């Protein structure tokens, strides 16, 4: 069985390690926080070692899965030093695989396109995983491993992955912030975000049959400046600027500029 070292203990590391555990031998979990490393190690195997010393990372493993912050990837690689053994991959959407150049022989990206929280289960079979590799043999090995945990494995180069990550930020992270703003407004009238559950459900379901361009509704889509101005007048400065900016973008998309 493939021997795997998981480098990281956060949300992505946790979900990938748990999914991979039945298919590979996860022999170590490294994290600078030893308590977090121990928690994840216990989840995946009674024989998995938890470590917080980079020098203690096994140099004879077959796969090194780096599920850490973008800024930590190069730092860990350089502190560990050159290693010609095994396949090294990171899970970042925005870091190219050239980060491994000169430091590793076989390497790539193993990018799961999903938002992860440790406490919320995710069906990994439905999570798209995007693969890029240093060479065709490594690519095939990574595709084989990814296919054990996901039914949606794709090939994508570093530039494409960065674009994909930008799209994910707009579609997920920014949208979630909009829910924070919405929830704040709803609390002012004595309710909360769950008042919007049917609306959010219908919005998502429309995307199954319409393009986002076709699905857009609301006062800016209609060009209803009176409603837009009334809403803006009710908001504090930051939220008003956000409302105005997004409304202007929608107006420019669907209506001739004045």
PDB file of C-alpha atoms in Angstrom:
ATOM      1  CA  UNK A   1       0.000   0.000   0.000  1.00  0.00           C
ATOM      2  CA  UNK A   2       1.153   3.540  -0.769  1.00  0.00           C
ATOM      3  CA  UNK A   3       2.767   5.173   2.267  1.00  0.00           C
ATOM      4  CA  UNK A   4       1.565   8.735   2.653  1.00  0.00           C
ATOM      5  CA  UNK A   5       2.641  11.665   4.817  1.00  0.00           C
ATOM      6  CA  UNK A   6      -0.012  14.337   5.366  1.00  0.00           C
ATOM      7  CA  UNK A   7       1.515  17.760   5.911  1.00  0.00           C
ATOM      8  CA  UNK A   8      -1.119  19.937   7.541  1.00  0.00           C
ATOM      9  CA  UNK A   9      -4.014  19.387   9.922  1.00  0.00           C
ATOM     10  CA  UNK A  10      -6.611  21.956   8.883  1.00  0.00           C
ATOM     11  CA  UNK A  11      -9.926  21.599   7.072  1.00  0.00           C
ATOM     12  CA  UNK A  12      -8.576  20.352   3.727  1.00  0.00           C
ATOM     13  CA  UNK A  13      -6.003  18.047   5.325  1.00  0.00           C
ATOM     14  CA  UNK A  14      -8.667  16.543   7.576  1.00  0.00           C
ATOM     15  CA  UNK A  15     -11.156  15.725   4.813  1.00  0.00           C
ATOM     16  CA  UNK A  16      -8.546  14.422   2.374  1.00  0.00           C
ATOM     17  CA  UNK A  17      -6.781  12.323   5.000  1.00  0.00           C
ATOM     18  CA  UNK A  18     -10.031  10.738   6.163  1.00  0.00           C
ATOM     19  CA  UNK A  19     -11.033   9.978   2.556  1.00  0.00           C
ATOM     20  CA  UNK A  20      -7.632   8.564   1.635  1.00  0.00           C
ATOM     21  CA  UNK A  21      -7.134   6.509   4.801  1.00  0.00           C
ATOM     22  CA  UNK A  22      -8.897   3.355   3.506  1.00  0.00           C
ATOM     23  CA  UNK A  23      -6.779   3.407   0.334  1.00  0.00           C
ATOM     24  CA  UNK A  24      -3.301   4.470   1.452  1.00  0.00           C
ATOM     25  CA  UNK A  25      -1.186   3.975   4.547  1.00  0.00           C
ATOM     26  CA  UNK A  26      -1.065   7.376   6.197  1.00  0.00           C
ATOM     27  CA  UNK A  27       2.056   6.898   8.280  1.00  0.00           C
ATOM     28  CA  UNK A  28       2.526  10.461   9.551  1.00  0.00           C
ATOM     29  CA  UNK A  29       0.636  13.701  10.082  1.00  0.00           C
ATOM     30  CA  UNK A  30       2.803  16.787  10.394  1.00  0.00           C
ATOM     31  CA  UNK A  31       1.563  20.043  11.869  1.00  0.00           C
ATOM     32  CA  UNK A  32       3.342  22.804  13.717  1.00  0.00           C
ATOM     33  CA  UNK A  33       0.539  22.408  16.267  1.00  0.00           C
ATOM     34  CA  UNK A  34       1.169  18.956  17.759  1.00  0.00           C
ATOM     35  CA  UNK A  35      -2.314  18.790  19.320  1.00  0.00           C
ATOM     36  CA  UNK A  36      -3.915  19.211  15.889  1.00  0.00           C
ATOM     37  CA  UNK A  37      -1.517  16.663  14.399  1.00  0.00           C
ATOM     38  CA  UNK A  38      -2.447  14.160  17.104  1.00  0.00           C
ATOM     39  CA  UNK A  39      -6.173  14.716  16.561  1.00  0.00           C
ATOM     40  CA  UNK A  40      -5.936  14.001  12.835  1.00  0.00           C
ATOM     41  CA  UNK A  41      -3.549  11.088  13.280  1.00  0.00           C
ATOM     42  CA  UNK A  42      -6.057   9.403  15.612  1.00  0.00           C
ATOM     43  CA  UNK A  43      -8.797   9.850  13.017  1.00  0.00           C
ATOM     44  CA  UNK A  44      -6.930   8.053  10.234  1.00  0.00           C
ATOM     45  CA  UNK A  45      -5.054   5.179  11.887  1.00  0.00           C
ATOM     46  CA  UNK A  46      -3.908   3.813  15.240  1.00  0.00           C
ATOM     47  CA  UNK A  47      -0.466   3.430  13.664  1.00  0.00           C
ATOM     48  CA  UNK A  48      -0.208   6.978  12.318  1.00  0.00           C
ATOM     49  CA  UNK A  49       2.447   9.126  14.001  1.00  0.00           C
ATOM     50  CA  UNK A  50       1.818  12.781  14.840  1.00  0.00           C
ATOM     51  CA  UNK A  51       4.848  15.057  14.499  1.00  0.00           C
ATOM     52  CA  UNK A  52       5.593  18.790  14.658  1.00  0.00           C
ATOM     53  CA  UNK A  53       9.260  18.698  13.658  1.00  0.00           C
ATOM     54  CA  UNK A  54       9.931  19.106   9.924  1.00  0.00           C
ATOM     55  CA  UNK A  55      13.167  17.123  10.301  1.00  0.00           C
ATOM     56  CA  UNK A  56      11.135  14.137  11.546  1.00  0.00           C
ATOM     57  CA  UNK A  57       9.123  13.801   8.325  1.00  0.00           C
ATOM     58  CA  UNK A  58       9.693  10.345   6.817  1.00  0.00           C
ATOM     59  CA  UNK A  59      11.982  10.611   3.798  1.00  0.00           C
ATOM     60  CA  UNK A  60      10.930   7.235   2.367  1.00  0.00           C
ATOM     61  CA  UNK A  61       7.193   7.757   1.876  1.00  0.00           C
ATOM     62  CA  UNK A  62       5.546   7.373  -1.537  1.00  0.00           C
ATOM     63  CA  UNK A  63       3.241  10.395  -1.338  1.00  0.00           C
ATOM     64  CA  UNK A  64       3.547  13.712   0.490  1.00  0.00           C
ATOM     65  CA  UNK A  65       0.250  15.598   0.632  1.00  0.00           C
ATOM     66  CA  UNK A  66       0.804  19.264   1.502  1.00  0.00           C
ATOM     67  CA  UNK A  67      -2.536  20.659   2.668  1.00  0.00           C
ATOM     68  CA  UNK A  68      -1.230  23.892   4.172  1.00  0.00           C
ATOM     69  CA  UNK A  69      -1.633  27.617   3.559  1.00  0.00           C
ATOM     70  CA  UNK A  70      -0.189  28.981   0.316  1.00  0.00           C
ATOM     71  CA  UNK A  71       2.489  30.934   2.151  1.00  0.00           C
ATOM     72  CA  UNK A  72       3.636  27.819   4.033  1.00  0.00           C
ATOM     73  CA  UNK A  73       4.267  25.603   0.997  1.00  0.00           C
ATOM     74  CA  UNK A  74       7.632  26.985  -0.102  1.00  0.00           C
ATOM     75  CA  UNK A  75       8.751  27.541   3.488  1.00  0.00           C
ATOM     76  CA  UNK A  76       8.179  23.878   4.393  1.00  0.00           C
ATOM     77  CA  UNK A  77       9.814  22.637   1.193  1.00  0.00           C
ATOM     78  CA  UNK A  78      12.936  24.714   1.801  1.00  0.00           C
ATOM     79  CA  UNK A  79      13.190  23.827   5.481  1.00  0.00           C
ATOM     80  CA  UNK A  80      12.857  20.128   4.682  1.00  0.00           C
ATOM     81  CA  UNK A  81      15.476  20.402   1.954  1.00  0.00           C
ATOM     82  CA  UNK A  82      15.821  18.554  -1.320  1.00  0.00           C
ATOM     83  CA  UNK A  83      14.082  15.186  -1.514  1.00  0.00           C
ATOM     84  CA  UNK A  84      14.213  12.924  -4.563  1.00  0.00           C
ATOM     85  CA  UNK A  85      11.913  10.261  -3.136  1.00  0.00           C
ATOM     86  CA  UNK A  86       8.144  10.030  -3.544  1.00  0.00           C
ATOM     87  CA  UNK A  87       5.572  12.308  -5.128  1.00  0.00           C
ATOM     88  CA  UNK A  88       5.020  15.688  -3.504  1.00  0.00           C
ATOM     89  CA  UNK A  89       1.735  17.509  -4.083  1.00  0.00           C
ATOM     90  CA  UNK A  90       0.064  20.603  -2.715  1.00  0.00           C
ATOM     91  CA  UNK A  91      -3.671  21.222  -2.551  1.00  0.00           C
ATOM     92  CA  UNK A  92      -3.661  24.925  -3.454  1.00  0.00           C
ATOM     93  CA  UNK A  93      -5.780  26.521  -6.138  1.00  0.00           C
ATOM     94  CA  UNK A  94      -3.549  29.549  -6.562  1.00  0.00           C
ATOM     95  CA  UNK A  95       0.026  28.213  -6.269  1.00  0.00           C
ATOM     96  CA  UNK A  96       1.688  26.818  -9.384  1.00  0.00           C
ATOM     97  CA  UNK A  97       3.549  23.533  -9.352  1.00  0.00           C
ATOM     98  CA  UNK A  98       6.716  25.456 -10.203  1.00  0.00           C
ATOM     99  CA  UNK A  99       7.030  25.972  -6.431  1.00  0.00           C
ATOM    100  CA  UNK A 100       8.596  22.479  -6.422  1.00  0.00           C
ATOM    101  CA  UNK A 101      11.175  23.257  -9.137  1.00  0.00           C
ATOM    102  CA  UNK A 102      14.694  22.314  -8.058  1.00  0.00           C
ATOM    103  CA  UNK A 103      13.456  20.891  -4.770  1.00  0.00           C
ATOM    104  CA  UNK A 104      11.590  17.756  -5.846  1.00  0.00           C
ATOM    105  CA  UNK A 105      11.808  15.342  -8.779  1.00  0.00           C
ATOM    106  CA  UNK A 106       8.176  14.236  -8.966  1.00  0.00           C
ATOM    107  CA  UNK A 107       5.457  16.631  -7.930  1.00  0.00           C
ATOM    108  CA  UNK A 108       2.110  18.148  -8.721  1.00  0.00           C
ATOM    109  CA  UNK A 109      -1.162  19.630  -7.529  1.00  0.00           C
ATOM    110  CA  UNK A 110      -4.068  17.733  -5.967  1.00  0.00           C
ATOM    111  CA  UNK A 111      -6.752  20.427  -5.736  1.00  0.00           C
ATOM    112  CA  UNK A 112     -10.200  19.560  -4.333  1.00  0.00           C
ATOM    113  CA  UNK A 113     -12.745  22.178  -5.387  1.00  0.00           C
ATOM    114  CA  UNK A 114     -14.881  22.412  -2.281  1.00  0.00           C
ATOM    115  CA  UNK A 115     -15.321  24.480   0.865  1.00  0.00           C
ATOM    116  CA  UNK A 116     -14.389  22.367   3.870  1.00  0.00           C
ATOM    117  CA  UNK A 117     -15.099  22.628   7.585  1.00  0.00           C
ATOM    118  CA  UNK A 118     -13.787  19.957   9.943  1.00  0.00           C
ATOM    119  CA  UNK A 119     -17.125  19.422  11.658  1.00  0.00           C
ATOM    120  CA  UNK A 120     -19.283  19.140   8.522  1.00  0.00           C
ATOM    121  CA  UNK A 121     -19.201  15.845   6.567  1.00  0.00           C
ATOM    122  CA  UNK A 122     -18.595  16.055   2.815  1.00  0.00           C
ATOM    123  CA  UNK A 123     -19.273  13.382   0.202  1.00  0.00           C
ATOM    124  CA  UNK A 124     -15.822  13.304  -1.383  1.00  0.00           C
ATOM    125  CA  UNK A 125     -17.136  11.244  -4.303  1.00  0.00           C
ATOM    126  CA  UNK A 126     -18.941  14.406  -5.431  1.00  0.00           C
ATOM    127  CA  UNK A 127     -15.948  16.730  -4.949  1.00  0.00           C
ATOM    128  CA  UNK A 128     -14.071  17.555  -8.177  1.00  0.00           C
ATOM    129  CA  UNK A 129     -10.326  17.030  -7.836  1.00  0.00           C
ATOM    130  CA  UNK A 130      -8.029  18.810 -10.279  1.00  0.00           C
ATOM    131  CA  UNK A 131      -4.665  17.222 -11.026  1.00  0.00           C
ATOM    132  CA  UNK A 132      -1.464  18.653 -12.474  1.00  0.00           C
ATOM    133  CA  UNK A 133       1.867  16.863 -12.475  1.00  0.00           C
ATOM    134  CA  UNK A 134       5.526  17.213 -13.362  1.00  0.00           C
ATOM    135  CA  UNK A 135       5.392  14.337 -15.884  1.00  0.00           C
ATOM    136  CA  UNK A 136       2.943  11.892 -17.443  1.00  0.00           C
ATOM    137  CA  UNK A 137       3.801   8.949 -15.166  1.00  0.00           C
ATOM    138  CA  UNK A 138       3.289  11.059 -12.047  1.00  0.00           C
ATOM    139  CA  UNK A 139       0.069  12.421 -13.507  1.00  0.00           C
ATOM    140  CA  UNK A 140      -1.298   8.921 -14.004  1.00  0.00           C
ATOM    141  CA  UNK A 141      -0.403   7.919 -10.445  1.00  0.00           C
ATOM    142  CA  UNK A 142      -2.123  10.979  -9.023  1.00  0.00           C
ATOM    143  CA  UNK A 143      -5.214  10.389 -11.172  1.00  0.00           C
ATOM    144  CA  UNK A 144      -5.355   6.803  -9.909  1.00  0.00           C
ATOM    145  CA  UNK A 145      -5.134   7.933  -6.280  1.00  0.00           C
ATOM    146  CA  UNK A 146      -7.693  10.707  -6.753  1.00  0.00           C
ATOM    147  CA  UNK A 147     -10.088   8.308  -8.480  1.00  0.00           C
ATOM    148  CA  UNK A 148     -10.200   6.188  -5.320  1.00  0.00           C
ATOM    149  CA  UNK A 149     -11.899   8.996  -3.418  1.00  0.00           C
ATOM    150  CA  UNK A 150     -13.668  11.069  -6.093  1.00  0.00           C
ATOM    151  CA  UNK A 151     -15.776  10.342  -9.128  1.00  0.00           C
ATOM    152  CA  UNK A 152     -14.867  13.707 -10.644  1.00  0.00           C
ATOM    153  CA  UNK A 153     -11.148  13.778 -11.414  1.00  0.00           C
ATOM    154  CA  UNK A 154      -9.915  16.335 -13.949  1.00  0.00           C
ATOM    155  CA  UNK A 155      -6.629  17.567 -15.403  1.00  0.00           C
ATOM    156  CA  UNK A 156      -5.873  21.291 -15.192  1.00  0.00           C
ATOM    157  CA  UNK A 157      -2.663  23.298 -15.423  1.00  0.00           C
ATOM    158  CA  UNK A 158      -1.533  25.957 -12.942  1.00  0.00           C
ATOM    159  CA  UNK A 159      -2.979  28.907 -14.876  1.00  0.00           C
ATOM    160  CA  UNK A 160      -6.324  27.169 -15.281  1.00  0.00           C
ATOM    161  CA  UNK A 161      -6.361  26.262 -11.602  1.00  0.00           C
ATOM    162  CA  UNK A 162      -5.771  29.910 -10.644  1.00  0.00           C
ATOM    163  CA  UNK A 163      -8.756  30.924 -12.808  1.00  0.00           C
ATOM    164  CA  UNK A 164     -10.827  28.179 -11.209  1.00  0.00           C
ATOM    165  CA  UNK A 165      -9.827  29.437  -7.781  1.00  0.00           C
ATOM    166  CA  UNK A 166     -10.847  33.008  -8.679  1.00  0.00           C
ATOM    167  CA  UNK A 167     -14.233  31.680  -9.825  1.00  0.00           C
ATOM    168  CA  UNK A 168     -14.611  29.757  -6.561  1.00  0.00           C
ATOM    169  CA  UNK A 169     -13.830  32.882  -4.524  1.00  0.00           C
ATOM    170  CA  UNK A 170     -16.543  34.819  -6.358  1.00  0.00           C
ATOM    171  CA  UNK A 171     -19.100  32.006  -6.273  1.00  0.00           C
ATOM    172  CA  UNK A 172     -18.485  30.789  -2.720  1.00  0.00           C
ATOM    173  CA  UNK A 173     -16.423  33.075  -0.478  1.00  0.00           C
ATOM    174  CA  UNK A 174     -17.885  36.351  -1.700  1.00  0.00           C
ATOM    175  CA  UNK A 175     -21.416  34.944  -1.760  1.00  0.00           C
ATOM    176  CA  UNK A 176     -21.005  33.739   1.823  1.00  0.00           C
ATOM    177  CA  UNK A 177     -19.963  37.256   2.828  1.00  0.00           C
ATOM    178  CA  UNK A 178     -23.139  38.545   1.192  1.00  0.00           C
ATOM    179  CA  UNK A 179     -25.049  36.154   3.470  1.00  0.00           C
ATOM    180  CA  UNK A 180     -23.257  37.735   6.445  1.00  0.00           C
ATOM    181  CA  UNK A 181     -24.480  41.155   5.287  1.00  0.00           C
ATOM    182  CA  UNK A 182     -27.983  39.764   4.684  1.00  0.00           C
ATOM    183  CA  UNK A 183     -28.046  38.115   8.116  1.00  0.00           C
ATOM    184  CA  UNK A 184     -27.081  41.418   9.710  1.00  0.00           C
ATOM    185  CA  UNK A 185     -30.027  43.148   7.986  1.00  0.00           C
ATOM    186  CA  UNK A 186     -32.410  40.359   8.968  1.00  0.00           C
ATOM    187  CA  UNK A 187     -31.464  40.638  12.631  1.00  0.00           C
ATOM    188  CA  UNK A 188     -32.502  44.299  12.452  1.00  0.00           C
ATOM    189  CA  UNK A 189     -36.045  43.184  11.646  1.00  0.00           C
ATOM    190  CA  UNK A 190     -36.141  40.373  14.187  1.00  0.00           C
ATOM    191  CA  UNK A 191     -35.295  37.299  12.122  1.00  0.00           C
ATOM    192  CA  UNK A 192     -32.197  35.612  10.696  1.00  0.00           C
ATOM    193  CA  UNK A 193     -30.672  34.103   7.549  1.00  0.00           C
ATOM    194  CA  UNK A 194     -33.042  31.106   7.646  1.00  0.00           C
ATOM    195  CA  UNK A 195     -35.887  33.383   6.546  1.00  0.00           C
ATOM    196  CA  UNK A 196     -34.156  33.239   3.153  1.00  0.00           C
ATOM    197  CA  UNK A 197     -33.870  29.430   2.967  1.00  0.00           C
ATOM    198  CA  UNK A 198     -36.548  28.961   0.254  1.00  0.00           C
ATOM    199  CA  UNK A 199     -35.142  31.880  -1.748  1.00  0.00           C
ATOM    200  CA  UNK A 200     -31.568  30.555  -1.587  1.00  0.00           C
ATOM    201  CA  UNK A 201     -32.742  27.045  -2.499  1.00  0.00           C
ATOM    202  CA  UNK A 202     -34.610  28.317  -5.564  1.00  0.00           C
ATOM    203  CA  UNK A 203     -31.639  30.486  -6.581  1.00  0.00           C
ATOM    204  CA  UNK A 204     -29.339  27.461  -6.588  1.00  0.00           C
ATOM    205  CA  UNK A 205     -31.857  25.256  -8.387  1.00  0.00           C
ATOM    206  CA  UNK A 206     -32.261  27.784 -11.207  1.00  0.00           C
ATOM    207  CA  UNK A 207     -28.569  27.431 -12.078  1.00  0.00           C
ATOM    208  CA  UNK A 208     -29.272  23.800 -13.002  1.00  0.00           C
ATOM    209  CA  UNK A 209     -31.381  24.920 -15.966  1.00  0.00           C
ATOM    210  CA  UNK A 210     -30.317  28.528 -16.637  1.00  0.00           C
ATOM    211  CA  UNK A 211     -27.005  30.301 -17.021  1.00  0.00           C
ATOM    212  CA  UNK A 212     -26.188  32.840 -14.288  1.00  0.00           C
ATOM    213  CA  UNK A 213     -26.676  35.572 -16.897  1.00  0.00           C
ATOM    214  CA  UNK A 214     -30.227  34.318 -17.554  1.00  0.00           C
ATOM    215  CA  UNK A 215     -31.048  33.744 -13.884  1.00  0.00           C
ATOM    216  CA  UNK A 216     -30.303  37.257 -12.607  1.00  0.00           C
ATOM    217  CA  UNK A 217     -33.275  39.061 -11.034  1.00  0.00           C
ATOM    218  CA  UNK A 218     -33.766  41.992  -8.644  1.00  0.00           C
ATOM    219  CA  UNK A 219     -34.021  45.775  -8.770  1.00  0.00           C
ATOM    220  CA  UNK A 220     -30.736  46.346 -10.627  1.00  0.00           C
ATOM    221  CA  UNK A 221     -31.652  43.726 -13.227  1.00  0.00           C
ATOM    222  CA  UNK A 222     -34.960  45.581 -13.750  1.00  0.00           C
ATOM    223  CA  UNK A 223     -33.227  48.939 -13.771  1.00  0.00           C
ATOM    224  CA  UNK A 224     -35.334  50.127 -10.825  1.00  0.00           C
ATOM    225  CA  UNK A 225     -33.217  53.030  -9.588  1.00  0.00           C
ATOM    226  CA  UNK A 226     -35.856  54.181  -7.080  1.00  0.00           C
ATOM    227  CA  UNK A 227     -35.668  50.906  -5.156  1.00  0.00           C
ATOM    228  CA  UNK A 228     -31.868  50.872  -5.376  1.00  0.00           C
ATOM    229  CA  UNK A 229     -31.612  54.398  -3.958  1.00  0.00           C
ATOM    230  CA  UNK A 230     -34.097  53.608  -1.179  1.00  0.00           C
ATOM    231  CA  UNK A 231     -32.116  50.530  -0.147  1.00  0.00           C
ATOM    232  CA  UNK A 232     -28.830  52.423  -0.165  1.00  0.00           C
ATOM    233  CA  UNK A 233     -30.314  55.147   2.062  1.00  0.00           C
ATOM    234  CA  UNK A 234     -31.147  52.503   4.690  1.00  0.00           C
ATOM    235  CA  UNK A 235     -27.642  51.043   4.886  1.00  0.00           C
ATOM    236  CA  UNK A 236     -24.548  52.091   6.788  1.00  0.00           C
ATOM    237  CA  UNK A 237     -21.604  53.432   4.780  1.00  0.00           C
ATOM    238  CA  UNK A 238     -19.745  50.153   4.098  1.00  0.00           C
ATOM    239  CA  UNK A 239     -22.826  48.149   3.141  1.00  0.00           C
ATOM    240  CA  UNK A 240     -24.160  51.072   1.087  1.00  0.00           C
ATOM    241  CA  UNK A 241     -20.941  51.206  -0.940  1.00  0.00           C
ATOM    242  CA  UNK A 242     -21.088  47.459  -1.483  1.00  0.00           C
ATOM    243  CA  UNK A 243     -24.737  47.632  -2.590  1.00  0.00           C
ATOM    244  CA  UNK A 244     -24.003  50.523  -4.952  1.00  0.00           C
ATOM    245  CA  UNK A 245     -20.969  48.823  -6.516  1.00  0.00           C
ATOM    246  CA  UNK A 246     -22.741  45.540  -7.206  1.00  0.00           C
ATOM    247  CA  UNK A 247     -25.882  47.271  -8.437  1.00  0.00           C
ATOM    248  CA  UNK A 248     -23.789  49.344 -10.844  1.00  0.00           C
ATOM    249  CA  UNK A 249     -22.139  46.202 -12.195  1.00  0.00           C
ATOM    250  CA  UNK A 250     -25.539  44.599 -12.801  1.00  0.00           C
ATOM    251  CA  UNK A 251     -26.958  47.761 -14.363  1.00  0.00           C
ATOM    252  CA  UNK A 252     -23.967  47.982 -16.712  1.00  0.00           C
ATOM    253  CA  UNK A 253     -24.409  44.322 -17.658  1.00  0.00           C
ATOM    254  CA  UNK A 254     -28.104  44.496 -18.542  1.00  0.00           C
ATOM    255  CA  UNK A 255     -28.830  48.152 -19.379  1.00  0.00           C
ATOM    256  CA  UNK A 256     -27.243  50.812 -21.491  1.00  0.00           C
ATOM    257  CA  UNK A 257     -25.068  53.156 -19.477  1.00  0.00           C
ATOM    258  CA  UNK A 258     -26.400  56.669 -19.092  1.00  0.00           C
TER     259      UNK A 258
END
